[in-house]
Amino acid sequence: MSKESVMSKTMAIAFIVLTISAITGLITMVILYKTQIDPMNPTPRPTFPSTTTGPPPVMRLPKNLVPQRYKIFLQPHFYTKIIKEVNVTSPNQTLLFTGNSTVNFHCIQRTRTIYLNSMDLKVSEPQVKHQDKNEQIKVSGMIFHEDDSNFLEIQLKDALEAGGNYSLSLVFSGEVSESLYALYISTYSEGHPEYEGDPNTERFLVSTNLEPTGARSVFPCFDEPEMKAVFDVTIIHRLDTLALGNEDVAGSSIIDDWKYTRFHPTPRMSTYLFAFTVSEFTATPSKHERVLIETFARPDATKAGYTKYAANITGEILKFYEKFFEINYEQKTLDQIALPDLAPAAMENWGLITYEEGALLYEEGVSSLLHKESIATLIAHELAHQWFGNLVTMKWWNELWLNEGFATYMSFLAVDHVEPAFKMRETNVLNSLHSAFEADALASSHPLSPPQEDVQTSTEINEMFDAIVYNKGSAVLRMLADIVEERVFNKGIKMYLSNLKYENADQDDLWTYIQKAVDDDGGHTNVAKVMHPWTKQIGYPVININTENGQIYQTHFLFNDSSESSLWWHVPIRVMSEVSDSRLVWLETSNTETKDEFISKEGEWILANVNCTGYYRVNYNSLNWQRLLFQLESNRDLIPLMNRGQLVDDAFNLARAKLVDVTLALNSTRFLWNETAYLPWEAAVRNLEYFGLMFDRSEVYGPMQAGAYLREQVRGLYSFFKNYTDHSAVPDDHSLQQSQITAIHVACSNGLPECETMAKKMFADWMNGNGTNHIHPNLRSVIYCQAVAAGGEKEWEFAWNKLQSSTDTSEKDQLRQALSCSRKIWLLNRYLQYTLDSEKIRRMDVASTIYYVAKNVAGHALAWNFIRAHWAFIIVDEGQLVIEGVTSRFSTTFELQELERFARDYDLSYTARTVYQAIEQTRVNIQWVKENKDTILNWFEGETSS
Ligand SMILES: *[C@@H]1O[C@H](CO)[C@@H](O)[C@H](O)[C@H]1NC(C)=O
Ligand SMILES: *[C@@H]1O[C@H](CO)[C@@H](O)[C@H](O)[C@H]1NC(C)=O
Ligand SMILES: *[C@@H]1O[C@H](CO)[C@@H](O)[C@H](O)[C@H]1NC(C)=O
Ligand SMILES: *[C@@H]1O[C@H](CO)[C@@H](O)[C@H](O)[C@H]1NC(C)=O
Ligand SMILES: *[C@@H]1O[C@H](CO)[C@@H](O)[C@H](O)[C@H]1NC(C)=O
Ligand SMILES: [Zn+2]
């Protein structure tokens, strides 16, 4: 098989993993691309000869037929359990599913062919009927297009006439997938978790996961978001199972040992929102006056109460949105289900939201309190989609941000409403902003809203699910809300939702309704004009301000200073000074302008982008930088909290783009000695991580770490929490809980003796304490890692045995990560070998385990050798994660050569893009280290000697 034919058989699946970075406690949204080989179709598909001239193949369905309603029967034949006893005839498991469908559609242009999408299905018995005349129309042929279009072409003897109503019936069958896409099977162990792997406790379930183009693999359909229809669904399943669908159950009957569960017809909706599950799960109800909300999970998990937290907040969040949008959730039921496997973390199917189990379940006394924050954020995101996405859907995938940007933006408001004590709004907003800034500073970024032609194939559609669409989308909405005022913005989005419900929208529709709200309010902003550069262009500006003469201009911010760009934006700048409140000032040209608001009076500082509402970075003349940094060190409270984090982040990134000297970035961390807030620390720790990666194998690392700078900086923060930490307790305030974890992480990993002693002692108490673990759940992750790092074989073995015997997902994840923290090379080597044995490390955990080892400086070289020795094994899934982990530290010419040789000699398959980006990044790193090493060494030496 040639490389090309392998690529044509691969299907990119984007999934979003909400990970809780166990070390920092910081919640990050990591976007990964997973490419999987289609297991159901092992024969290579014919590829189009590349020599053909002529137009590119058409991927979009013709618009001459408009689907209205599907009537669908689906029957998965699998068993939920297989009892294996010698004298019992046990059924063989089967992945077969069968079904039939009838779709009614309207013809608006005469045609003799029906095009729809179908993939990996055996389709037969096509029947076409003229509904108005009740006449059959003869089918003369059925052709499957073997290209990325997945067209099923049905040729007719007689033409369909414009204005007529027709139906198409098909019978089909397929195989339930073992990857996590389309209709897939998932397994778990029930009743006796200690017998995991015992066939008698193994249970099976099936679920759908169809966004963006999986529906065509479940039933033949018009699989485009704008081709909305009503779905009338019957699931045929085994008697001891429960079927859930988009709607509530209309009725059920039993025929020949099968249960027929028929659901009420759905509202008009897009195919990617279609969903059903068949399982033995049990439910936990939520409170809501109208809607029956139930949260389903494994019976063991329900019984143990792990669904309670999710159930508790879901009703509240739904009520919040109903009130906010002034539009009720109109269905009678809303189901949520915690699936043992799902990638992405969750999917917003209308009426049946699916979650990856670890992202929804909360275990009192075991889960970290901070885990609640990510559960609440995720539920709020998916519920927001019931309006943004489900009720009003983007016309085509190029404007996916209308779904994902809004769901992300709204989730910040909803979490702040249901859990005000979390004070998540600022943290969430800043994390999301930084994730977008990082991706959007590359010349290879893409516009928030690219042209339709650029997003055609399933692979191109999948590539849209990235940090830009989620996080830039949300940041740009927040900026617009600030420009027109939140009150006016909210009026606009209510009109957008109520006028376009059950329909599709593009971004011009959004601008139209917000404009209407602005006009009604007597405002003057031209919404479309202001917003176009932010959504149609890549990237974002850096605003350069000289406070001595008030001169101000913008340039396109790019990490690579050799890229040329003349892009510019309409920039709203909220500016304040030491003595004046914030005002909004516009910069609307690419030229240098002079504005009074930016002239500093009598030695005061000027701060632009107050509360980080603008999607841009800010650079100042060095005098103003010095004044701001002095303010941070003397009385930081005069600078708003979010800006305290942002100033640090801007300084480091401006240094990375060579716009300021690297010492300015380092100086911006000085005020931390006396800072307890999470956001500034988080910004500093994240940015210094890059320094750590570049220098932790060089002489700079001494003065930076052991030599004391960070150790001294963190001393105050560590002492602030000492009373809590020493008693394995945590403060009530959630953002202080975050800071406490940062304190332990930074203090222990930079060798603060009292921290190391504390971690070792707590871990030893657990080892010697007859199995009782007194470490507070919030602190477990960081303590485990630090204790394993400071310890030897005894600690490692203990953690390994606990990992093997624990039945708790979050405990297992924490231990699995902690095992990679060892500084003993032979232990790390043993750990890497374990990943080859699925009895020791589960297949789905292999990539992240290797990633953790590679991130540890002691395991880095080991991991790189291991990856090359076992590439064929590693590439089976999440190869990109492994590559990213190991190359993040590459900064020498030798490493560059090795990586280039790797790219040449190994079959990179779907990881090719990641490897080439890593080569590019390594070149940047080599250059950066060369230019900055001496300055940085001097700076740290100066700091530690003074
Ligand atoms: C299977 O065999 C065992 C022992 O031979 C017997 O006790 C048991 O009842 C049998 N089970 C069935 C279902 O026949
Ligand atoms: C089950 O599968 C095995 C091996 O594939 C086969 O030999 C056996 O005949 C099957 N049994 C039934 C009842 O289908
Ligand atoms: C579809 O399958 C169901 C259940 O087997 C059957 O009752 C129905 O008649 C079938 N419909 C069509 C159009 O084949
Ligand atoms: C759920 O809410 C109830 C009542 O507000 C509260 O007592 C309980 O602690 C909550 N449970 C969880 C897991 O948050
Ligand atoms: C900035 O945010 C803080 C806290 O959220 C708020 O109190 C303050 O009013 C905001 N400032 C402006 C100018 O919006
Ligand atoms: Zn989403």
mmCIF file of N, CA, C and O in Angstrom, residues 815-883:
data_model
loop_
_atom_site.group_PDB
_atom_site.id
_atom_site.type_symbol
_atom_site.label_atom_id
_atom_site.label_comp_id
_atom_site.label_asym_id
_atom_site.label_seq_id
_atom_site.Cartn_x
_atom_site.Cartn_y
_atom_site.Cartn_z
ATOM 1 N N LEU A 815 -1.787 8.922 39.946
ATOM 2 C CA LEU A 815 -0.656 8.039 40.215
ATOM 3 C C LEU A 815 0.143 7.769 38.943
ATOM 4 O O LEU A 815 1.372 7.729 38.960
ATOM 5 N N ARG A 816 -0.566 7.613 37.834
ATOM 6 C CA ARG A 816 0.115 7.327 36.578
ATOM 7 C C ARG A 816 1.043 8.486 36.206
ATOM 8 O O ARG A 816 2.155 8.289 35.732
ATOM 9 N N GLN A 817 0.569 9.705 36.454
ATOM 10 C CA GLN A 817 1.423 10.854 36.179
ATOM 11 C C GLN A 817 2.573 10.930 37.187
ATOM 12 O O GLN A 817 3.711 11.207 36.819
ATOM 13 N N ALA A 818 2.272 10.650 38.458
ATOM 14 C CA ALA A 818 3.300 10.745 39.503
ATOM 15 C C ALA A 818 4.463 9.793 39.220
ATOM 16 O O ALA A 818 5.623 10.125 39.462
ATOM 17 N N LEU A 819 4.158 8.613 38.688
ATOM 18 C CA LEU A 819 5.224 7.638 38.416
ATOM 19 C C LEU A 819 6.250 8.179 37.418
ATOM 20 O O LEU A 819 7.411 7.759 37.434
ATOM 21 N N SER A 820 5.829 9.124 36.586
ATOM 22 C CA SER A 820 6.754 9.692 35.600
ATOM 23 C C SER A 820 7.636 10.774 36.217
ATOM 24 O O SER A 820 8.517 11.306 35.565
ATOM 25 N N CYS A 821 7.386 11.133 37.479
ATOM 26 C CA CYS A 821 8.143 12.221 38.108
ATOM 27 C C CYS A 821 9.469 11.752 38.700
ATOM 28 O O CYS A 821 10.266 12.568 39.151
ATOM 29 N N SER A 822 9.700 10.444 38.737
ATOM 30 C CA SER A 822 10.928 9.919 39.329
ATOM 31 C C SER A 822 12.154 10.546 38.672
ATOM 32 O O SER A 822 12.125 10.908 37.500
ATOM 33 N N ARG A 823 13.254 10.660 39.450
ATOM 34 C CA ARG A 823 14.498 11.157 38.852
ATOM 35 C C ARG A 823 15.452 10.009 38.556
ATOM 36 O O ARG A 823 16.574 10.221 38.129
ATOM 37 N N LYS A 824 14.992 8.787 38.842
ATOM 38 C CA LYS A 824 15.844 7.609 38.620
ATOM 39 C C LYS A 824 15.616 7.081 37.206
ATOM 40 O O LYS A 824 14.528 6.627 36.865
ATOM 41 N N ILE A 825 16.700 7.100 36.425
ATOM 42 C CA ILE A 825 16.567 6.725 35.022
ATOM 43 C C ILE A 825 16.125 5.280 34.858
ATOM 44 O O ILE A 825 15.277 4.959 34.023
ATOM 45 N N TRP A 826 16.618 4.395 35.713
ATOM 46 C CA TRP A 826 16.243 2.981 35.538
ATOM 47 C C TRP A 826 14.771 2.746 35.866
ATOM 48 O O TRP A 826 14.127 1.888 35.266
ATOM 49 N N LEU A 827 14.207 3.534 36.779
ATOM 50 C CA LEU A 827 12.775 3.403 37.062
ATOM 51 C C LEU A 827 11.946 3.931 35.893
ATOM 52 O O LEU A 827 10.940 3.341 35.500
ATOM 53 N N LEU A 828 12.417 5.042 35.336
ATOM 54 C CA LEU A 828 11.695 5.608 34.187
ATOM 55 C C LEU A 828 11.756 4.657 33.006
ATOM 56 O O LEU A 828 10.804 4.495 32.255
ATOM 57 N N ASN A 829 12.894 3.989 32.858
ATOM 58 C CA ASN A 829 13.041 3.031 31.777
ATOM 59 C C ASN A 829 12.085 1.845 31.960
ATOM 60 O O ASN A 829 11.408 1.418 31.032
ATOM 61 N N ARG A 830 11.997 1.370 33.188
ATOM 62 C CA ARG A 830 11.065 0.286 33.473
ATOM 63 C C ARG A 830 9.630 0.729 33.139
ATOM 64 O O ARG A 830 8.852 -0.011 32.534
ATOM 65 N N TYR A 831 9.333 1.970 33.504
ATOM 66 C CA TYR A 831 7.982 2.499 33.286
ATOM 67 C C TYR A 831 7.653 2.547 31.788
ATOM 68 O O TYR A 831 6.562 2.163 31.361
ATOM 69 N N LEU A 832 8.625 2.993 30.999
ATOM 70 C CA LEU A 832 8.405 3.025 29.548
ATOM 71 C C LEU A 832 8.155 1.624 29.007
ATOM 72 O O LEU A 832 7.275 1.411 28.177
ATOM 73 N N GLN A 833 8.920 0.645 29.498
ATOM 74 C CA GLN A 833 8.721 -0.740 29.036
ATOM 75 C C GLN A 833 7.301 -1.214 29.372
ATOM 76 O O GLN A 833 6.687 -1.938 28.606
ATOM 77 N N TYR A 834 6.788 -0.795 30.521
ATOM 78 C CA TYR A 834 5.432 -1.202 30.921
ATOM 79 C C TYR A 834 4.378 -0.759 29.895
ATOM 80 O O TYR A 834 3.346 -1.386 29.756
ATOM 81 N N THR A 835 4.642 0.349 29.202
ATOM 82 C CA THR A 835 3.622 0.838 28.267
ATOM 83 C C THR A 835 3.422 -0.136 27.099
ATOM 84 O O THR A 835 2.432 -0.072 26.393
ATOM 85 N N LEU A 836 4.376 -1.053 26.909
ATOM 86 C CA LEU A 836 4.250 -2.011 25.808
ATOM 87 C C LEU A 836 3.324 -3.168 26.195
ATOM 88 O O LEU A 836 2.958 -3.979 25.356
ATOM 89 N N ASP A 837 2.979 -3.235 27.481
ATOM 90 C CA ASP A 837 2.208 -4.368 27.989
ATOM 91 C C ASP A 837 0.822 -3.871 28.420
ATOM 92 O O ASP A 837 0.686 -3.168 29.414
ATOM 93 N N SER A 838 -0.202 -4.242 27.675
ATOM 94 C CA SER A 838 -1.530 -3.666 27.941
ATOM 95 C C SER A 838 -2.123 -4.168 29.264
ATOM 96 O O SER A 838 -3.080 -3.601 29.774
ATOM 97 N N GLU A 839 -1.559 -5.205 29.840
ATOM 98 C CA GLU A 839 -1.993 -5.624 31.178
ATOM 99 C C GLU A 839 -1.521 -4.592 32.212
ATOM 100 O O GLU A 839 -2.117 -4.442 33.267
ATOM 101 N N LYS A 840 -0.426 -3.893 31.889
ATOM 102 C CA LYS A 840 0.136 -2.949 32.859
ATOM 103 C C LYS A 840 -0.377 -1.529 32.613
ATOM 104 O O LYS A 840 -0.828 -0.859 33.538
ATOM 105 N N ILE A 841 -0.288 -1.062 31.381
ATOM 106 C CA ILE A 841 -0.783 0.272 31.034
ATOM 107 C C ILE A 841 -1.809 0.113 29.923
ATOM 108 O O ILE A 841 -1.493 -0.415 28.854
ATOM 109 N N ARG A 842 -3.029 0.592 30.177
ATOM 110 C CA ARG A 842 -4.074 0.456 29.166
ATOM 111 C C ARG A 842 -3.705 1.195 27.897
ATOM 112 O O ARG A 842 -3.089 2.254 27.945
ATOM 113 N N ARG A 843 -4.135 0.607 26.799
ATOM 114 C CA ARG A 843 -3.804 1.170 25.485
ATOM 115 C C ARG A 843 -4.103 2.681 25.419
ATOM 116 O O ARG A 843 -3.334 3.468 24.910
ATOM 117 N N MET A 844 -5.265 3.091 25.964
ATOM 118 C CA MET A 844 -5.633 4.506 25.850
ATOM 119 C C MET A 844 -4.739 5.420 26.698
ATOM 120 O O MET A 844 -4.757 6.628 26.536
ATOM 121 N N ASP A 845 -3.926 4.838 27.600
ATOM 122 C CA ASP A 845 -3.044 5.649 28.442
ATOM 123 C C ASP A 845 -1.593 5.655 27.971
ATOM 124 O O ASP A 845 -0.755 6.320 28.578
ATOM 125 N N VAL A 846 -1.296 4.913 26.915
ATOM 126 C CA VAL A 846 0.093 4.775 26.490
ATOM 127 C C VAL A 846 0.695 6.123 26.088
ATOM 128 O O VAL A 846 1.749 6.529 26.595
ATOM 129 N N ALA A 847 0.012 6.832 25.201
ATOM 130 C CA ALA A 847 0.591 8.068 24.670
ATOM 131 C C ALA A 847 0.844 9.080 25.780
ATOM 132 O O ALA A 847 1.922 9.684 25.851
ATOM 133 N N SER A 848 -0.129 9.244 26.677
ATOM 134 C CA SER A 848 0.070 10.271 27.707
ATOM 135 C C SER A 848 1.168 9.857 28.682
ATOM 136 O O SER A 848 1.892 10.700 29.196
ATOM 137 N N THR A 849 1.321 8.557 28.932
ATOM 138 C CA THR A 849 2.384 8.107 29.830
ATOM 139 C C THR A 849 3.759 8.434 29.244
ATOM 140 O O THR A 849 4.638 8.964 29.936
ATOM 141 N N ILE A 850 3.946 8.136 27.955
ATOM 142 C CA ILE A 850 5.230 8.452 27.315
ATOM 143 C C ILE A 850 5.451 9.973 27.300
ATOM 144 O O ILE A 850 6.554 10.465 27.548
ATOM 145 N N TYR A 851 4.365 10.701 27.061
ATOM 146 C CA TYR A 851 4.429 12.164 27.075
ATOM 147 C C TYR A 851 4.944 12.672 28.432
ATOM 148 O O TYR A 851 5.840 13.509 28.494
ATOM 149 N N TYR A 852 4.384 12.124 29.520
ATOM 150 C CA TYR A 852 4.821 12.573 30.857
ATOM 151 C C TYR A 852 6.305 12.285 31.074
ATOM 152 O O TYR A 852 7.038 13.116 31.602
ATOM 153 N N VAL A 853 6.751 11.100 30.681
ATOM 154 C CA VAL A 853 8.163 10.756 30.884
ATOM 155 C C VAL A 853 9.046 11.699 30.068
ATOM 156 O O VAL A 853 10.074 12.183 30.558
ATOM 157 N N ALA A 854 8.621 11.984 28.828
ATOM 158 C CA ALA A 854 9.426 12.861 27.969
ATOM 159 C C ALA A 854 9.532 14.264 28.537
ATOM 160 O O ALA A 854 10.532 14.956 28.366
ATOM 161 N N LYS A 855 8.500 14.704 29.247
ATOM 162 C CA LYS A 855 8.501 16.053 29.814
ATOM 163 C C LYS A 855 9.413 16.154 31.030
ATOM 164 O O LYS A 855 9.791 17.245 31.448
ATOM 165 N N ASN A 856 9.740 15.016 31.634
ATOM 166 C CA ASN A 856 10.646 15.002 32.783
ATOM 167 C C ASN A 856 12.073 15.050 32.240
ATOM 168 O O ASN A 856 12.452 14.234 31.401
ATOM 169 N N VAL A 857 12.877 15.991 32.733
ATOM 170 C CA VAL A 857 14.222 16.140 32.173
ATOM 171 C C VAL A 857 15.028 14.844 32.309
ATOM 172 O O VAL A 857 15.807 14.487 31.425
ATOM 173 N N ALA A 858 14.782 14.094 33.371
ATOM 174 C CA ALA A 858 15.513 12.840 33.566
ATOM 175 C C ALA A 858 15.084 11.765 32.567
ATOM 176 O O ALA A 858 15.829 10.835 32.286
ATOM 177 N N GLY A 859 13.871 11.880 32.034
ATOM 178 C CA GLY A 859 13.368 10.848 31.139
ATOM 179 C C GLY A 859 13.402 11.234 29.674
ATOM 180 O O GLY A 859 13.043 10.435 28.805
ATOM 181 N N HIS A 860 13.856 12.463 29.414
ATOM 182 C CA HIS A 860 13.714 12.989 28.060
ATOM 183 C C HIS A 860 14.464 12.172 26.997
ATOM 184 O O HIS A 860 13.886 11.697 26.017
ATOM 185 N N ALA A 861 15.761 11.944 27.227
ATOM 186 C CA ALA A 861 16.569 11.221 26.238
ATOM 187 C C ALA A 861 16.079 9.779 26.101
ATOM 188 O O ALA A 861 16.005 9.219 25.006
ATOM 189 N N LEU A 862 15.719 9.220 27.242
ATOM 190 C CA LEU A 862 15.191 7.860 27.285
ATOM 191 C C LEU A 862 13.938 7.736 26.417
ATOM 192 O O LEU A 862 13.787 6.803 25.627
ATOM 193 N N ALA A 863 13.044 8.703 26.571
ATOM 194 C CA ALA A 863 11.782 8.662 25.838
ATOM 195 C C ALA A 863 12.018 8.803 24.337
ATOM 196 O O ALA A 863 11.398 8.121 23.534
ATOM 197 N N TRP A 864 12.954 9.648 23.964
ATOM 198 C CA TRP A 864 13.234 9.862 22.538
ATOM 199 C C TRP A 864 13.754 8.562 21.904
ATOM 200 O O TRP A 864 13.333 8.168 20.824
ATOM 201 N N ASN A 865 14.628 7.847 22.619
ATOM 202 C CA ASN A 865 15.105 6.557 22.113
ATOM 203 C C ASN A 865 13.963 5.541 22.046
ATOM 204 O O ASN A 865 13.839 4.787 21.095
ATOM 205 N N PHE A 866 13.143 5.560 23.073
ATOM 206 C CA PHE A 866 12.032 4.608 23.147
ATOM 207 C C PHE A 866 11.048 4.822 21.985
ATOM 208 O O PHE A 866 10.590 3.872 21.359
ATOM 209 N N ILE A 867 10.776 6.091 21.701
ATOM 210 C CA ILE A 867 9.819 6.408 20.635
ATOM 211 C C ILE A 867 10.328 5.880 19.300
ATOM 212 O O ILE A 867 9.593 5.283 18.518
ATOM 213 N N ARG A 868 11.639 6.063 19.052
ATOM 214 C CA ARG A 868 12.179 5.616 17.777
ATOM 215 C C ARG A 868 12.235 4.089 17.706
ATOM 216 O O ARG A 868 11.989 3.499 16.661
ATOM 217 N N ALA A 869 12.502 3.458 18.845
ATOM 218 C CA ALA A 869 12.586 1.997 18.841
ATOM 219 C C ALA A 869 11.215 1.344 18.672
ATOM 220 O O ALA A 869 11.107 0.228 18.184
ATOM 221 N N HIS A 870 10.161 2.024 19.107
ATOM 222 C CA HIS A 870 8.834 1.399 19.099
ATOM 223 C C HIS A 870 7.824 2.215 18.310
ATOM 224 O O HIS A 870 6.654 2.267 18.660
ATOM 225 N N TRP A 871 8.287 2.865 17.258
ATOM 226 C CA TRP A 871 7.425 3.797 16.527
ATOM 227 C C TRP A 871 6.163 3.125 15.992
ATOM 228 O O TRP A 871 5.064 3.681 16.078
ATOM 229 N N ALA A 872 6.299 1.917 15.461
ATOM 230 C CA ALA A 872 5.133 1.252 14.861
ATOM 231 C C ALA A 872 4.037 1.028 15.909
ATOM 232 O O ALA A 872 2.847 1.080 15.613
ATOM 233 N N PHE A 873 4.448 0.811 17.143
ATOM 234 C CA PHE A 873 3.486 0.611 18.228
ATOM 235 C C PHE A 873 2.876 1.941 18.659
ATOM 236 O O PHE A 873 1.668 2.056 18.878
ATOM 237 N N ILE A 874 3.726 2.958 18.723
ATOM 238 C CA ILE A 874 3.278 4.257 19.240
ATOM 239 C C ILE A 874 2.332 4.970 18.286
ATOM 240 O O ILE A 874 1.376 5.631 18.701
ATOM 241 N N ILE A 875 2.583 4.801 16.985
ATOM 242 C CA ILE A 875 1.822 5.589 16.018
ATOM 243 C C ILE A 875 0.371 5.146 15.912
ATOM 244 O O ILE A 875 -0.458 5.844 15.330
ATOM 245 N N VAL A 876 0.013 4.016 16.529
ATOM 246 C CA VAL A 876 -1.363 3.537 16.408
ATOM 247 C C VAL A 876 -2.367 4.582 16.893
ATOM 248 O O VAL A 876 -3.373 4.832 16.253
ATOM 249 N N ASP A 877 -2.125 5.234 18.015
ATOM 250 C CA ASP A 877 -2.920 6.423 18.283
ATOM 251 C C ASP A 877 -2.208 7.499 19.085
ATOM 252 O O ASP A 877 -1.288 7.214 19.838
ATOM 253 N N GLU A 878 -2.665 8.701 18.863
ATOM 254 C CA GLU A 878 -2.141 9.893 19.536
ATOM 255 C C GLU A 878 -0.632 10.057 19.410
ATOM 256 O O GLU A 878 0.039 10.506 20.323
ATOM 257 N N GLY A 879 -0.092 9.677 18.252
ATOM 258 C CA GLY A 879 1.330 9.870 17.992
ATOM 259 C C GLY A 879 1.752 11.330 18.091
ATOM 260 O O GLY A 879 2.873 11.638 18.488
ATOM 261 N N GLN A 880 0.810 12.236 17.783
ATOM 262 C CA GLN A 880 1.172 13.663 17.820
ATOM 263 C C GLN A 880 1.529 14.105 19.240
ATOM 264 O O GLN A 880 2.444 14.891 19.454
ATOM 265 N N LEU A 881 0.765 13.573 20.207
ATOM 266 C CA LEU A 881 0.991 13.961 21.598
ATOM 267 C C LEU A 881 2.407 13.578 22.016
ATOM 268 O O LEU A 881 3.120 14.354 22.655
ATOM 269 N N VAL A 882 2.822 12.371 21.636
ATOM 270 C CA VAL A 882 4.145 11.876 21.985
ATOM 271 C C VAL A 882 5.227 12.750 21.337
ATOM 272 O O VAL A 882 6.205 13.137 21.994
ATOM 273 N N ILE A 883 5.030 13.086 20.067
ATOM 274 C CA ILE A 883 5.999 13.931 19.359
ATOM 275 C C ILE A 883 6.084 15.311 20.024
ATOM 276 O O ILE A 883 7.168 15.842 20.272
#
